[in-house]
XYZ file of C-alpha atoms in Angstrom:
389
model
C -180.913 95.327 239.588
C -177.869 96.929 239.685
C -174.365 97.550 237.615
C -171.398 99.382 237.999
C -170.435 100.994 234.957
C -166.076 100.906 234.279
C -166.279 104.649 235.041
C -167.820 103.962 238.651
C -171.405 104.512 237.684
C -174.071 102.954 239.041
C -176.363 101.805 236.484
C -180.261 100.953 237.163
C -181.709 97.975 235.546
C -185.958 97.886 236.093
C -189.057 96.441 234.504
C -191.736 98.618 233.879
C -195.237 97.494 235.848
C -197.493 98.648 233.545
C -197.944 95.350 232.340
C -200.152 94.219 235.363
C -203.513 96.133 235.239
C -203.876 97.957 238.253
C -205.614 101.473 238.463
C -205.369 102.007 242.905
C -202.866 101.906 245.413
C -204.868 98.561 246.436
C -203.693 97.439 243.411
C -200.496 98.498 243.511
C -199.649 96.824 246.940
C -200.861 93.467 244.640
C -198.776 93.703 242.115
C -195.620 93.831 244.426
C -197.121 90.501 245.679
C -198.504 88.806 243.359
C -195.848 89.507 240.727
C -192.891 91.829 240.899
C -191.704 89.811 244.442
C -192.134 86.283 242.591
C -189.866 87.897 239.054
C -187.217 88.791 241.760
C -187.136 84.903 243.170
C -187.041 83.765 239.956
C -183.889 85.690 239.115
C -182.231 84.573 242.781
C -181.703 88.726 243.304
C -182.050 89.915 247.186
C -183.244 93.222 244.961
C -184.804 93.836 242.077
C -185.650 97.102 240.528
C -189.517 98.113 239.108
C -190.464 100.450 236.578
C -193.715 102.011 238.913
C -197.010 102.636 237.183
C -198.883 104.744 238.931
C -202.308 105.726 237.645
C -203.523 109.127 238.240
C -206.114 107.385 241.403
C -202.965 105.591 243.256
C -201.076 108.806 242.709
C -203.449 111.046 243.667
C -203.490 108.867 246.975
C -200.264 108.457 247.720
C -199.353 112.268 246.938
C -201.967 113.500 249.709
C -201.587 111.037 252.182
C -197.908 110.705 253.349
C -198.699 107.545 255.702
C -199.392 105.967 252.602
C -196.325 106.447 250.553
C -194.320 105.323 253.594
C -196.347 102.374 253.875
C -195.377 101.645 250.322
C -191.682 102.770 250.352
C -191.596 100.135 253.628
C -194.059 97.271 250.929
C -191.145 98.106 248.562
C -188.259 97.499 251.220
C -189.708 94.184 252.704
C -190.233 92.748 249.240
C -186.724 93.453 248.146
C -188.108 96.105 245.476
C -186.364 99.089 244.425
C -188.072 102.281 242.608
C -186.011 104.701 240.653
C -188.281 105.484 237.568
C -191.612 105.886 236.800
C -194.069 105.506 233.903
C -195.726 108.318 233.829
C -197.310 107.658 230.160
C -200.231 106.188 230.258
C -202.706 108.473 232.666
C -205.314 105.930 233.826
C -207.179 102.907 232.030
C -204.031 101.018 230.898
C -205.515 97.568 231.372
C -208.677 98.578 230.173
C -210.268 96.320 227.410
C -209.576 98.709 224.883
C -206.789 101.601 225.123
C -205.794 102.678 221.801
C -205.821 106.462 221.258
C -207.295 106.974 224.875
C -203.173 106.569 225.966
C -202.458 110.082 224.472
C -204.980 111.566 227.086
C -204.676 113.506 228.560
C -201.984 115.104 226.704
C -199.382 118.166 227.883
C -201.931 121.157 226.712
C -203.746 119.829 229.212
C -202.842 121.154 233.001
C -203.945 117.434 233.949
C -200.897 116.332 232.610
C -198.705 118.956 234.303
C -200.352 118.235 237.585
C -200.067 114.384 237.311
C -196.306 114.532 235.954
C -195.884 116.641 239.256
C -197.283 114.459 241.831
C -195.548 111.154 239.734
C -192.116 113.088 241.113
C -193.293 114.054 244.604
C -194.141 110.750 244.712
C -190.609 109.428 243.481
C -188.520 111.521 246.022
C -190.236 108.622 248.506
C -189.613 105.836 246.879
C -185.744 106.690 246.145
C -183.617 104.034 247.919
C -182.053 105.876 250.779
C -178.516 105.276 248.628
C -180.130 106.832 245.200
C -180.346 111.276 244.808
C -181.742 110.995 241.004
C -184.993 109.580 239.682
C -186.585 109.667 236.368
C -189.698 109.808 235.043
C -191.043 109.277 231.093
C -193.847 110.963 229.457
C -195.840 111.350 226.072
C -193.886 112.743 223.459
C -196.422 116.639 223.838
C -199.355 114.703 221.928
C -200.977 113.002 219.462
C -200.068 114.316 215.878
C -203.788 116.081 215.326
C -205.418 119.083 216.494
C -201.852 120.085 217.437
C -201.106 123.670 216.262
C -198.993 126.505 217.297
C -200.986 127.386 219.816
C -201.195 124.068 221.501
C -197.178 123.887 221.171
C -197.023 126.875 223.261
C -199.356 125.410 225.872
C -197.277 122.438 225.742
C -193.619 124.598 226.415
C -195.029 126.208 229.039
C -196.599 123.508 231.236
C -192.922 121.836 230.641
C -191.092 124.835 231.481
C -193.338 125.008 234.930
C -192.648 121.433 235.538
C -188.999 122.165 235.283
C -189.407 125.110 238.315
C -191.226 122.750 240.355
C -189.050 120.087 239.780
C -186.397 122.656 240.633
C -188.085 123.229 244.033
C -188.440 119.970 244.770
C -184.795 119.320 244.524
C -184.326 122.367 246.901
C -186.868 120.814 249.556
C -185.919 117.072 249.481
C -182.441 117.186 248.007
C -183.413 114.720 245.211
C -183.456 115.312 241.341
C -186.167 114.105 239.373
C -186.039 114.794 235.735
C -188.421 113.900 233.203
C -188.031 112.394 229.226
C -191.076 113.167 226.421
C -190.847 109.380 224.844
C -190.911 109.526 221.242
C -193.446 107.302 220.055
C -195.004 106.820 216.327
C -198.039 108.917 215.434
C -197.352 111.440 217.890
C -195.687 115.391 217.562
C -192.696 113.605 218.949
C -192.577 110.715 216.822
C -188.394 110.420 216.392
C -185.408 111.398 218.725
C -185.154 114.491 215.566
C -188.735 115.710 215.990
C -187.700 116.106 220.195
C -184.978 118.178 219.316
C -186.508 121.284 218.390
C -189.070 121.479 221.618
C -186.392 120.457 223.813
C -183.891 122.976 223.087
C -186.280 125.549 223.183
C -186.758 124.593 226.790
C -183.404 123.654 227.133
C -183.494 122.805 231.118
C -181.579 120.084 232.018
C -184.103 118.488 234.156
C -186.218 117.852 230.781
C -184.828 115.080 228.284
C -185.935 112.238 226.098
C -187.169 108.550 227.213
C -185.825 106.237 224.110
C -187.555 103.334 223.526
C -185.738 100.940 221.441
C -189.418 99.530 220.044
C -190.511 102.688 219.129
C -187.276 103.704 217.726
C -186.988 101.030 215.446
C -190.715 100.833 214.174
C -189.389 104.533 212.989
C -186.736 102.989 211.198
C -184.440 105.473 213.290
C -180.428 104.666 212.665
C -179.483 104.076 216.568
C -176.109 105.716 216.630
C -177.511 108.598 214.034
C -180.252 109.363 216.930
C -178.018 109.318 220.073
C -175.517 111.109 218.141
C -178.065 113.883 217.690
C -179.090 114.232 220.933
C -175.433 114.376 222.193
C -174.645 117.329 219.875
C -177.930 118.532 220.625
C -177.316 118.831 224.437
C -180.611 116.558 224.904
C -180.102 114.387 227.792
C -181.299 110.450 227.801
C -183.150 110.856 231.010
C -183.712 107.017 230.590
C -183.887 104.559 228.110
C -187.115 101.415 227.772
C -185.754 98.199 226.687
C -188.155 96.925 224.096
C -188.516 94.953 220.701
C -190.946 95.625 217.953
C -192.368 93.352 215.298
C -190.458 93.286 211.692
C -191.676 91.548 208.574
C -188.942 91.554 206.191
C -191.215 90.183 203.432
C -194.921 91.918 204.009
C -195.828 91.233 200.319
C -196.492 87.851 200.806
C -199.207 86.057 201.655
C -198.020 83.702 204.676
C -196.013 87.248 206.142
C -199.415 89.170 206.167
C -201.576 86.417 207.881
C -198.761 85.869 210.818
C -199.151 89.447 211.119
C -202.663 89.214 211.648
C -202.074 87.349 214.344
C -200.873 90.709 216.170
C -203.686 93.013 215.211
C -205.599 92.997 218.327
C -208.311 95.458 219.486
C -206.770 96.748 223.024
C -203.546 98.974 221.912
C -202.876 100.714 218.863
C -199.968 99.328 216.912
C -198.611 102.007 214.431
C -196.858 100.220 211.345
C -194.274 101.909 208.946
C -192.045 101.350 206.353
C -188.791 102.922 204.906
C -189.690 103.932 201.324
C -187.259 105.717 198.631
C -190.073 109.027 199.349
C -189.726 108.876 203.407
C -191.156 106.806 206.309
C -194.607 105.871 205.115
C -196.847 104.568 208.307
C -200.607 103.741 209.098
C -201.758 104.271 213.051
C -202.609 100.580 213.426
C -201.451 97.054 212.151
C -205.186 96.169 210.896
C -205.506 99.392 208.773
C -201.740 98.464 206.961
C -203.219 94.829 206.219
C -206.737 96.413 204.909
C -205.382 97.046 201.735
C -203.187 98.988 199.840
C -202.635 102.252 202.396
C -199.105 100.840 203.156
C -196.281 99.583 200.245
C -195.435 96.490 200.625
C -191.983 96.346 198.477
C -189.636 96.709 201.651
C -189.477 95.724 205.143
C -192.819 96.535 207.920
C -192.079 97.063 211.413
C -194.802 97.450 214.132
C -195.060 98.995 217.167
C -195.944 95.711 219.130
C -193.632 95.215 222.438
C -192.890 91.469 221.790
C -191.213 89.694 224.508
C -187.127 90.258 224.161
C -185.866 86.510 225.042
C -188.711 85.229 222.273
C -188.817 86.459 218.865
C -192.035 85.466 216.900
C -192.081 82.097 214.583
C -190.947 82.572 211.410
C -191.514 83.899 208.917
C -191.916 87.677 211.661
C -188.870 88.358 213.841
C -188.295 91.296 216.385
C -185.681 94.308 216.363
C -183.746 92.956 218.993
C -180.618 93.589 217.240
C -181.743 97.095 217.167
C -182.070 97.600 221.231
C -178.629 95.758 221.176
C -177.291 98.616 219.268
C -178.926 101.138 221.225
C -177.755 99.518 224.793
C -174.134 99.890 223.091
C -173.876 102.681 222.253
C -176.164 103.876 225.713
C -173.456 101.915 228.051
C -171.181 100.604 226.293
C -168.896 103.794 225.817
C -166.242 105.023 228.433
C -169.206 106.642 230.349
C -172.685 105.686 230.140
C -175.421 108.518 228.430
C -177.788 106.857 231.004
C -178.445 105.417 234.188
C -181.521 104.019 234.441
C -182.848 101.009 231.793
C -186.151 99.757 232.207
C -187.900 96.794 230.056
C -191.194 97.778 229.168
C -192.942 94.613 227.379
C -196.600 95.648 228.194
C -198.193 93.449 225.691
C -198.035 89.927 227.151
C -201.553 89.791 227.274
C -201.843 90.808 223.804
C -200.156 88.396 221.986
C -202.048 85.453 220.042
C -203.584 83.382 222.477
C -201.003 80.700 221.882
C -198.214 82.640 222.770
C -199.788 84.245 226.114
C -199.189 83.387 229.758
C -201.706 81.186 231.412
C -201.130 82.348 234.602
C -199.013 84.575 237.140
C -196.377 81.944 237.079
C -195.926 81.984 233.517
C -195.861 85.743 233.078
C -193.273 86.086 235.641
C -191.222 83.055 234.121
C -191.102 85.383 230.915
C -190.376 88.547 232.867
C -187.963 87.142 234.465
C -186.343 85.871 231.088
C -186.644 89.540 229.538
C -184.119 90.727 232.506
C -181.772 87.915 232.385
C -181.303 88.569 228.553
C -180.728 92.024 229.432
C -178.376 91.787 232.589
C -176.100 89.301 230.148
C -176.089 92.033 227.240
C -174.829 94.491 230.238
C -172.398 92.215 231.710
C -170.826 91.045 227.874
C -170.516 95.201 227.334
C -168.003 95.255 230.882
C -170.886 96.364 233.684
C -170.520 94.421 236.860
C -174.030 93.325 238.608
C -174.214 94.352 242.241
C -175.642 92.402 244.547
């Protein structure tokens, strides 16, 4: 989906794919069908916009076999399906049946990661609509928090800085600019828009930003104008921003509050919890271990990194930090010129959510998909964007 900004720009509204399991370019080619064609009837849109996952498999193929990424670019065109982003986060085994801390892997000491990132934007100068000169591409915030040292930080600035020549080449050989955002994420060396500041300015290439998520900035307790404030003075571009809503329980003390949360604490992704104390952001790396016992206080609010659906807050007596992403798409495009151009909802966790409140089929999931990006498009539309057809 498309907008047109007051100033003339064209922003890019997408959801992100990496909530239908698929680890091969067979896959892939499914998921179009079965699902990301069906969310664009639902919305009555001759085009929609996807947020590609590509796992490193369907990657790999598509990077060494150029018949293939035409074949997909044409897929993409007969499906009315547009790609300018990619998720280049997760590496492979998304939909397995347990992910947790196997996301994080591999991370960017690891010349995997470099030469994964690179093929993701190869890839992307492909898939570009033949209109579009810029994609974007988001990342793991360096790596998980431990066994992260000096020396791994300069491992990570240099595979980042090579990224950035190759990316420069690429521009040179396909006229196309791909740029790439480390997405903050709690637990991680990168765990607030502050804590990207520092690596990114040492870089300091404009090709290489920051991917804010509005779920992961709020389980932070991050002030959204404070943090895009910062990055503006900081000369940190948002390379593109993930629509998303955590979990918040104003009231984790009581009894009623900690059993809905239970609800949530499922074995397949880790969901970091935190809380806003007098001393600091206190935090555990997963919803179970905060409701174990006593390792998190309980006296103020909990939020948990959870992607709940945006049109559907939990039941009482949980909510989401919707109004938080509402702040964040303000002050993202809602100024005289936007600080972004491409938005992408990333609600991965549909299958995740108490049975009750799950899909039962294809039709269902792209009912609420399709929900998520109508509640979006009106948020755009009440700030003064114009859809395009």
């Amino acid at each position: 989906m498309r907008f047109r900004h007051p100033d003339g720009t064209t922003v890019h509204l997408a959801y992100c794919t990496n909530v239908h399991p698929a680890e091969t370019l067979d896959g892939v080619l499914a998921q179009l069908r079965d699902h990301c064609e069906p969310v664009r009837r639902r919305l009555g849109r001759d085009r929609l916009g996807i947020g590609l996952w590509l796992a490193r498999d369907a990657a790999q193929a598509l990077v060494s076999d150029p018949s293939a990424l035409r074949d997909l670019r044409c897929e993409l065109d007969r499906r009315g399906l547009e790609v300018v982003t990619l998720n280049g986060f997760p590496y492979e085994g998304f939909g397995a049946q347990e992910v947790k801390y196997r996301v994080y892997r591999p991370d960017w000491t690891d010349p995997e990661r470099l030469d994964h990132t690179a093929a993701l934007a190869r890839v992307l100068t492909g898939l570009l609509p033949d209109d579009v000169t810029e994609g974007s591409i988001s990342t793991l915030p360096l790596a998980w928090r431990t066994r992260y040292d000096d020396g791994s930080a300069d491992k990570a600035r240099t595979a980042l800085l090579t990224l950035a020549e190759r990316l420069d080449a690429l521009q040179e050989l396909t006229g196309r600019s791909i740029r790439v955002g480390l997405e903050p994420e709690p637990g991680c060396v990168v765990e607030t828009t502050a804590d990207a500041i520092a690596p990114l300015t040492a870089i300091a290439h404009d090709r290489i930003g920051i991917c804010v998520d509005t779920c992961h900035l709020a389980t932070s307790f991050e002030d959204p104008h404070t943090a895009l404030d910062t990055l503006t003075a900081a000369h940190v571009p948002v390379v593109k921003s993930q629509l998303s809503a955590a979990l918040h329980a104003e009231h984790p003390h009581l009894p009623e509050v900690r059993a809905a949360l239970a609800a949530f604490d499922e074995p397949r992704f880790l969901h970091q919890t935190r809380t806003s104390t007098s001393a600091g952001l206190r935090g555990t790396d997963d919803l179970g271990e905060a409701l174990a016992g006593d390792a998190l206080p309980d006296g103020a609010p909990w939020r948990a990194h959870f992607h709940v659906p945006l049109h559907a807050a939990p039941a009482p007596p949980l909510t989401s930090t919707l109004p938080v992403l509402k702040s964040v798409l303000t002050r993202l495009v809602g100024g005289p010129h936007p600080l972004t151009r491409h938005l992408e909802v990333e609600t991965y966790t549909w299958q995740a959510l108490p049975p009750e409140l799950r899909p039962r089929g294809r039709p269902q999931l792209a009912d609420g998909i399709a929900a998520e990006l109508t509640l979006v498009r009106d948020l755009l539309t009440d700030l003064g964007l114009k859809e395009l057809p």
